[in-house]
Coordinates of C-alpha atoms in Angstrom, one line a residue:
X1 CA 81.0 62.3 89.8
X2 CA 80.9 64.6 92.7
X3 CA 83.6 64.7 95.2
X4 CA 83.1 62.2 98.1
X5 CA 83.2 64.7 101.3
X6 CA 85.9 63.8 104.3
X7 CA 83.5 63.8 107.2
X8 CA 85.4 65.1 110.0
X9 CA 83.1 65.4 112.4
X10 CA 81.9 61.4 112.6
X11 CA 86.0 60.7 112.6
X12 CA 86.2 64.0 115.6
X13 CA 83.3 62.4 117.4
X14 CA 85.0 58.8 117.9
X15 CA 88.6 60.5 118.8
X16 CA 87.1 62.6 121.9
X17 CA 85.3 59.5 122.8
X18 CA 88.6 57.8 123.0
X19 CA 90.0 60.7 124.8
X20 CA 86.9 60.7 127.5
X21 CA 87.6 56.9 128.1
X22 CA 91.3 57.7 128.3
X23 CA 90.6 60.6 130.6
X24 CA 88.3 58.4 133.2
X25 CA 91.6 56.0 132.9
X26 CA 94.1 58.3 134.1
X27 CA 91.7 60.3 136.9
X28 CA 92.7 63.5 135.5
X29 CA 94.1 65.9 132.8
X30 CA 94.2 69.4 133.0
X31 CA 94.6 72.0 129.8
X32 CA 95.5 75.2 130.2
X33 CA 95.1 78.2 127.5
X34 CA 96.1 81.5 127.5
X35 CA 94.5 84.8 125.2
X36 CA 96.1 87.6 125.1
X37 CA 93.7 90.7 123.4
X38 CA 89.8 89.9 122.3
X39 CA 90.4 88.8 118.6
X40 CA 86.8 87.2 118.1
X41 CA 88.4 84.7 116.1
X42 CA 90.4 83.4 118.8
X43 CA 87.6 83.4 121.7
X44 CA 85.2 81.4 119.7
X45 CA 88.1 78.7 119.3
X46 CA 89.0 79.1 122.9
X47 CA 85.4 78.7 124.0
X48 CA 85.2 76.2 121.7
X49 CA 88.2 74.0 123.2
X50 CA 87.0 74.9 126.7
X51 CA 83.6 73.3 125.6
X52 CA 84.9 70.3 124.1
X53 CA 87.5 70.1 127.1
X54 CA 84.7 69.4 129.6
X55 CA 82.4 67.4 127.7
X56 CA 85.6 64.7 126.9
X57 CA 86.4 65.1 131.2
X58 CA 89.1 67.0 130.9
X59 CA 89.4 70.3 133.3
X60 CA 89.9 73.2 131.4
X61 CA 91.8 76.5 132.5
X62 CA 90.9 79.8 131.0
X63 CA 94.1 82.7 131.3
X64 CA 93.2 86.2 129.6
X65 CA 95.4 89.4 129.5
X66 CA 94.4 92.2 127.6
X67 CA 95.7 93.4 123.7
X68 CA 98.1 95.7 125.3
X69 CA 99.6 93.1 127.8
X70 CA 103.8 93.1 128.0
X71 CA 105.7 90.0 127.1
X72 CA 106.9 89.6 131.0
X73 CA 103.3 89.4 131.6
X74 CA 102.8 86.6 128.9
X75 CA 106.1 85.1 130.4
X76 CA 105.1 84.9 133.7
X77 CA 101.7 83.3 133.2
X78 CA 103.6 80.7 131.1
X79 CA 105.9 79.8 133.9
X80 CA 102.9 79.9 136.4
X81 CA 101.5 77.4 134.5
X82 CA 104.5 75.1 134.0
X83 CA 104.7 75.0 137.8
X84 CA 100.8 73.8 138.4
X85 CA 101.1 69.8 138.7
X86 CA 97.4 70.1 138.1
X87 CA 97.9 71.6 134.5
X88 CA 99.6 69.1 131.7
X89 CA 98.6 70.5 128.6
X90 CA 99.5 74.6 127.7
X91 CA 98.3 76.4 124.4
X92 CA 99.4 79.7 123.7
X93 CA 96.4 80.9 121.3
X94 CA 98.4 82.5 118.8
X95 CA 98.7 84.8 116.5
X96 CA 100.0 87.2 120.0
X97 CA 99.9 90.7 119.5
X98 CA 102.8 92.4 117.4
X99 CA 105.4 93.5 121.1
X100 CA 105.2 89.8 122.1
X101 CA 107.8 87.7 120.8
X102 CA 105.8 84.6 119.8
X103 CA 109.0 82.5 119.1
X104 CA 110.0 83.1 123.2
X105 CA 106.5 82.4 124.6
X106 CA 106.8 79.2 122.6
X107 CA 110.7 78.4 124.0
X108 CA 109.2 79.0 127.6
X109 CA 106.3 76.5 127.7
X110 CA 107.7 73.4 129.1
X111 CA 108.2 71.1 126.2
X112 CA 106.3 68.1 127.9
X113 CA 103.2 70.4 128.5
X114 CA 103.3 72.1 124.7
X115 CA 100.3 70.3 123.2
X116 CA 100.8 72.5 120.0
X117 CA 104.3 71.1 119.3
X118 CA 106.0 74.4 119.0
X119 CA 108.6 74.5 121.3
X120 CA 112.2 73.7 119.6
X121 CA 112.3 70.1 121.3
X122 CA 109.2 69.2 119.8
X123 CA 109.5 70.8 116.5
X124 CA 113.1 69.0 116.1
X125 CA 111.3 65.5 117.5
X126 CA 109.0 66.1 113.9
X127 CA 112.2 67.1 112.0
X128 CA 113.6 63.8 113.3
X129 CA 110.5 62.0 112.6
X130 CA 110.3 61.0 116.6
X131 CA 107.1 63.1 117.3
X132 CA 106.1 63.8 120.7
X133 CA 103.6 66.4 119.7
X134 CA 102.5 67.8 116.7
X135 CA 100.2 70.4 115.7
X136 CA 96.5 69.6 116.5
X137 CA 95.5 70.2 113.1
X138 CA 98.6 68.7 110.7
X139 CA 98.0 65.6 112.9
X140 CA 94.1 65.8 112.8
X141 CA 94.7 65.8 108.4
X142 CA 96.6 62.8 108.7
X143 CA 94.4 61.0 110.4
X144 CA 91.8 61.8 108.0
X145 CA 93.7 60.8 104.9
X146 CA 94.6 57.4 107.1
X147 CA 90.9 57.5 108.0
X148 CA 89.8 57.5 104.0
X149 CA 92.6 54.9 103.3
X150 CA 94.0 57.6 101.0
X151 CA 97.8 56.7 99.2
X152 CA 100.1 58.7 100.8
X153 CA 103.6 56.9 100.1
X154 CA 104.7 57.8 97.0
X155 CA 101.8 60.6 96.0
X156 CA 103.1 64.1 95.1
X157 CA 101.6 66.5 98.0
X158 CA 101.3 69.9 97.4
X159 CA 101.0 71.9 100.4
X160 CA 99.7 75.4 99.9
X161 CA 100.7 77.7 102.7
X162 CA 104.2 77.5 105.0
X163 CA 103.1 78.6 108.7
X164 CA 104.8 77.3 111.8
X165 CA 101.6 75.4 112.9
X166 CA 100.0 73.8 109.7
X167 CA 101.7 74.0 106.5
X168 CA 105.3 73.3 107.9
X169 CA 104.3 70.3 110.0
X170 CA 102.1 68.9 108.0
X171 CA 104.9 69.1 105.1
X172 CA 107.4 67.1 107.2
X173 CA 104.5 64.4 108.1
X174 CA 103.6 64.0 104.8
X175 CA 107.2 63.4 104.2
X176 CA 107.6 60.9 107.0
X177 CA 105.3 59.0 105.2
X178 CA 106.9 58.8 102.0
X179 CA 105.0 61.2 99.8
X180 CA 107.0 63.8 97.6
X181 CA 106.2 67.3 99.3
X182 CA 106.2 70.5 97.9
X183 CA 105.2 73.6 99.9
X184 CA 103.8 76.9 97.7
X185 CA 103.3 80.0 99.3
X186 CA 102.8 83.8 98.9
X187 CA 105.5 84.1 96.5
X188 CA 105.0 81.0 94.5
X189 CA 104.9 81.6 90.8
X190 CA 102.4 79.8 88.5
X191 CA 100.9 77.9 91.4
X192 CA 99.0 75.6 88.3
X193 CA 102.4 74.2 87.5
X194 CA 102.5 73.0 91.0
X195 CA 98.9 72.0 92.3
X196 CA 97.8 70.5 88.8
X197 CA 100.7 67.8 89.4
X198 CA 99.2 66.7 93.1
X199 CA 97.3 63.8 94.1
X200 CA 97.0 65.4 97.7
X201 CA 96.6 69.1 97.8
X202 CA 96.0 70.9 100.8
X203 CA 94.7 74.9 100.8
X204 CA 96.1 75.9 104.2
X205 CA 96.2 80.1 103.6
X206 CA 93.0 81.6 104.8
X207 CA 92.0 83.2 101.1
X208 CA 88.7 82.1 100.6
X209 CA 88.1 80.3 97.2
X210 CA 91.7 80.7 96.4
X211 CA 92.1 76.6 95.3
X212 CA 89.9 76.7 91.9
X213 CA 89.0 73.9 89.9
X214 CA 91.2 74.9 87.3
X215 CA 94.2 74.0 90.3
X216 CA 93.3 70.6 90.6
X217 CA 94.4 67.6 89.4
X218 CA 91.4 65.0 88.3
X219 CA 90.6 62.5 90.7
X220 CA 93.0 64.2 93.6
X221 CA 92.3 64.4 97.2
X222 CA 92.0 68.3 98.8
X223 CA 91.9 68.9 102.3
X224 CA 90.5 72.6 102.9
X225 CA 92.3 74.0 106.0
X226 CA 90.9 77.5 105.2
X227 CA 88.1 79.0 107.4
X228 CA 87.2 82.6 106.6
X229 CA 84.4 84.2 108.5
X230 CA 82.1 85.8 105.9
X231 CA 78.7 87.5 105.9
X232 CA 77.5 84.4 104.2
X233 CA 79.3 82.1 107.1
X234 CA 82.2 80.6 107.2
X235 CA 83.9 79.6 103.9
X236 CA 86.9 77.5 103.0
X237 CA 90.4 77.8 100.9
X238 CA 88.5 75.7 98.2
X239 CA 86.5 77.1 96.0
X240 CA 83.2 74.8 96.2
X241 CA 83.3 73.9 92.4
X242 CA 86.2 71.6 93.0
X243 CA 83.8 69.2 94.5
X244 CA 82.9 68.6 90.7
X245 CA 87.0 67.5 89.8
X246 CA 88.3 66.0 92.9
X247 CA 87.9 62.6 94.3
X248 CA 87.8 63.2 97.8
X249 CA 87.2 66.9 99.8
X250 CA 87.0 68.2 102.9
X251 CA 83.9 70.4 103.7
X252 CA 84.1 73.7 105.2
X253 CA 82.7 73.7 107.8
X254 CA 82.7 69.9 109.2
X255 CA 86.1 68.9 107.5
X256 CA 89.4 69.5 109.3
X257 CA 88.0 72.0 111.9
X258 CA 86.1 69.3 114.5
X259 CA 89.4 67.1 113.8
X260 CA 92.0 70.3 115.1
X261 CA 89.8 70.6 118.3
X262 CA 89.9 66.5 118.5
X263 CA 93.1 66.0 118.8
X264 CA 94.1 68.9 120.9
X265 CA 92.5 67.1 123.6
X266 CA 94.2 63.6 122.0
X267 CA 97.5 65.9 122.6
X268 CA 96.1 66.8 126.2
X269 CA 95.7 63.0 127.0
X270 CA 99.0 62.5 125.4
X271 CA 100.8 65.3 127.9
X272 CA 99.4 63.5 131.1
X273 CA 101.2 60.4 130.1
X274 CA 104.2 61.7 129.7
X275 CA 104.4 63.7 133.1
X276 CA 102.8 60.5 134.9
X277 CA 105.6 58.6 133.5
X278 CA 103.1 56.3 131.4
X279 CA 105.3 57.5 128.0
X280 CA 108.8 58.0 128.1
X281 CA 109.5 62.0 127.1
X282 CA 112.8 62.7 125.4
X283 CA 114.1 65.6 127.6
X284 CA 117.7 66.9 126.6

């Protein structure tokens, strides 16, 4: 029987209408992003969040430097931007070009503005199991496997990639909620051994059709981070035979990618609270 397919974008839709009403509650939120270069990738997201900003009532900032831009130059827009009281939510659109220093950008955002959870503060809250915020899109998978009452406590997860703002994350919230985690990664021998083992395995590497049927466990859930631009469109981790061995699947496209751009503004929503004193932020 054919995979049943993890519809993200009915579970997206209802969580930016939760954001507009929480929006129209507290008068105003403001998200700011910053792009540094014109990866093509990275505008359509930014476009993307811009669009969804405004349609959920949220006013959206747009901050571009060009590809050959110096860190100072990143710096200083950062610190710009924690000083606006009309701005509570920064992203950095990552990856940054190679002089930037991606791990200092991310130490400079003010942790009660950094909507992507990178900054050390809000990296350690996860470690600690005390989120403030978390990664738009290892927060938007939970809530999808809550969403399609799947078993977490106690499954074995297998998380298939290790970077700072999906595979790590979403490792340590999977462990929070009492699954067994393992994380594979480039250097991972015989994947098999590990993936055929998991009741929740998640493709988060951006190698199209890499997750085959012969990696997956009968009956498991697979959530498709993956999203490869291809002359045939856009294409998942997952190669699309799986459908025909697991139980439940996210699609590509429709799957985990309305639910990253959902919660970002969740995370937006979130940020307003705590600088209007509505959520108590842990500030050290």
């Amino acid at each position: 029987m054919p995979a049943t397919l993890m519809d993200g974008k009915a579970l997206a839709t209802r969580v930016r209408e939760e954001v507009r009403r929480d929006v129209a509650d507290l008068g105003h939120v403001g998200l700011a992003t910053v792009l540094v270069g014109e990866d093509p990738a990275s505008q359509v997201y930014i476009r993307l969040k811009h669009e969804a900003s405004t349609a959920a009532g949220i006013d959206p900032l747009d901050t571009r430097l060009p590809a050959d831009a110096a860190e100072d130059d990143v710096l200083e827009v950062v610190t710009r931007l924690n000083d606006d009281n009309a701005v509570d939510g920064i992203l950095v659109q990552t990856p940054l070009p190679e002089q930037i220093d991606e791990a200092r950008v991310m130490r400079a955002i003010d942790p009660v503005k950094d909507v992507d959870g990178l900054h050390p503060l809000n990296a350690g809250q996860l470690f600690f199991g005390r989120e403030t915020f978390v990664g738009a899109t290892p927060a938007g998978v939970m809530r999808l496997l809550d969403e399609y009452r799947i078993p977490v406590a106690g499954a074995r997860a297998v998380v298939v990639g290790r970077s700072l703002i999906v595979g790590r994350p979403l490792a340590m919230l999977l462990l929070h909620a009492n699954a067994t985690v393992t994380i594979c990664h480039s250097r991972t021998e015989e994947l098999a051994v590990h993936t055929l083992g998991a009741n929740i395995l998640v493709a988060a590497v951006g190698r199209p059709g890499l997750i085959t049927p012969d990696l997956v466990k009968d009956g498991a859930t697979v959530i498709d981070v993956g999203i490869t631009r291809t002359d045939a469109g856009l294409v998942g981790d997952v190669a699309p035979e799986v459908a025909e061995v697991a139980a439940f699947l996210t699609p590509v496209p429709g799957g985990v990618g309305p639910m990253t751009i959902a919660v970002l503004l969740a995370n937006a929503v979130r940020a307003a609270r705590y600088r209007s004193g509505l959520l108590a932020f842990p500030h050290i």
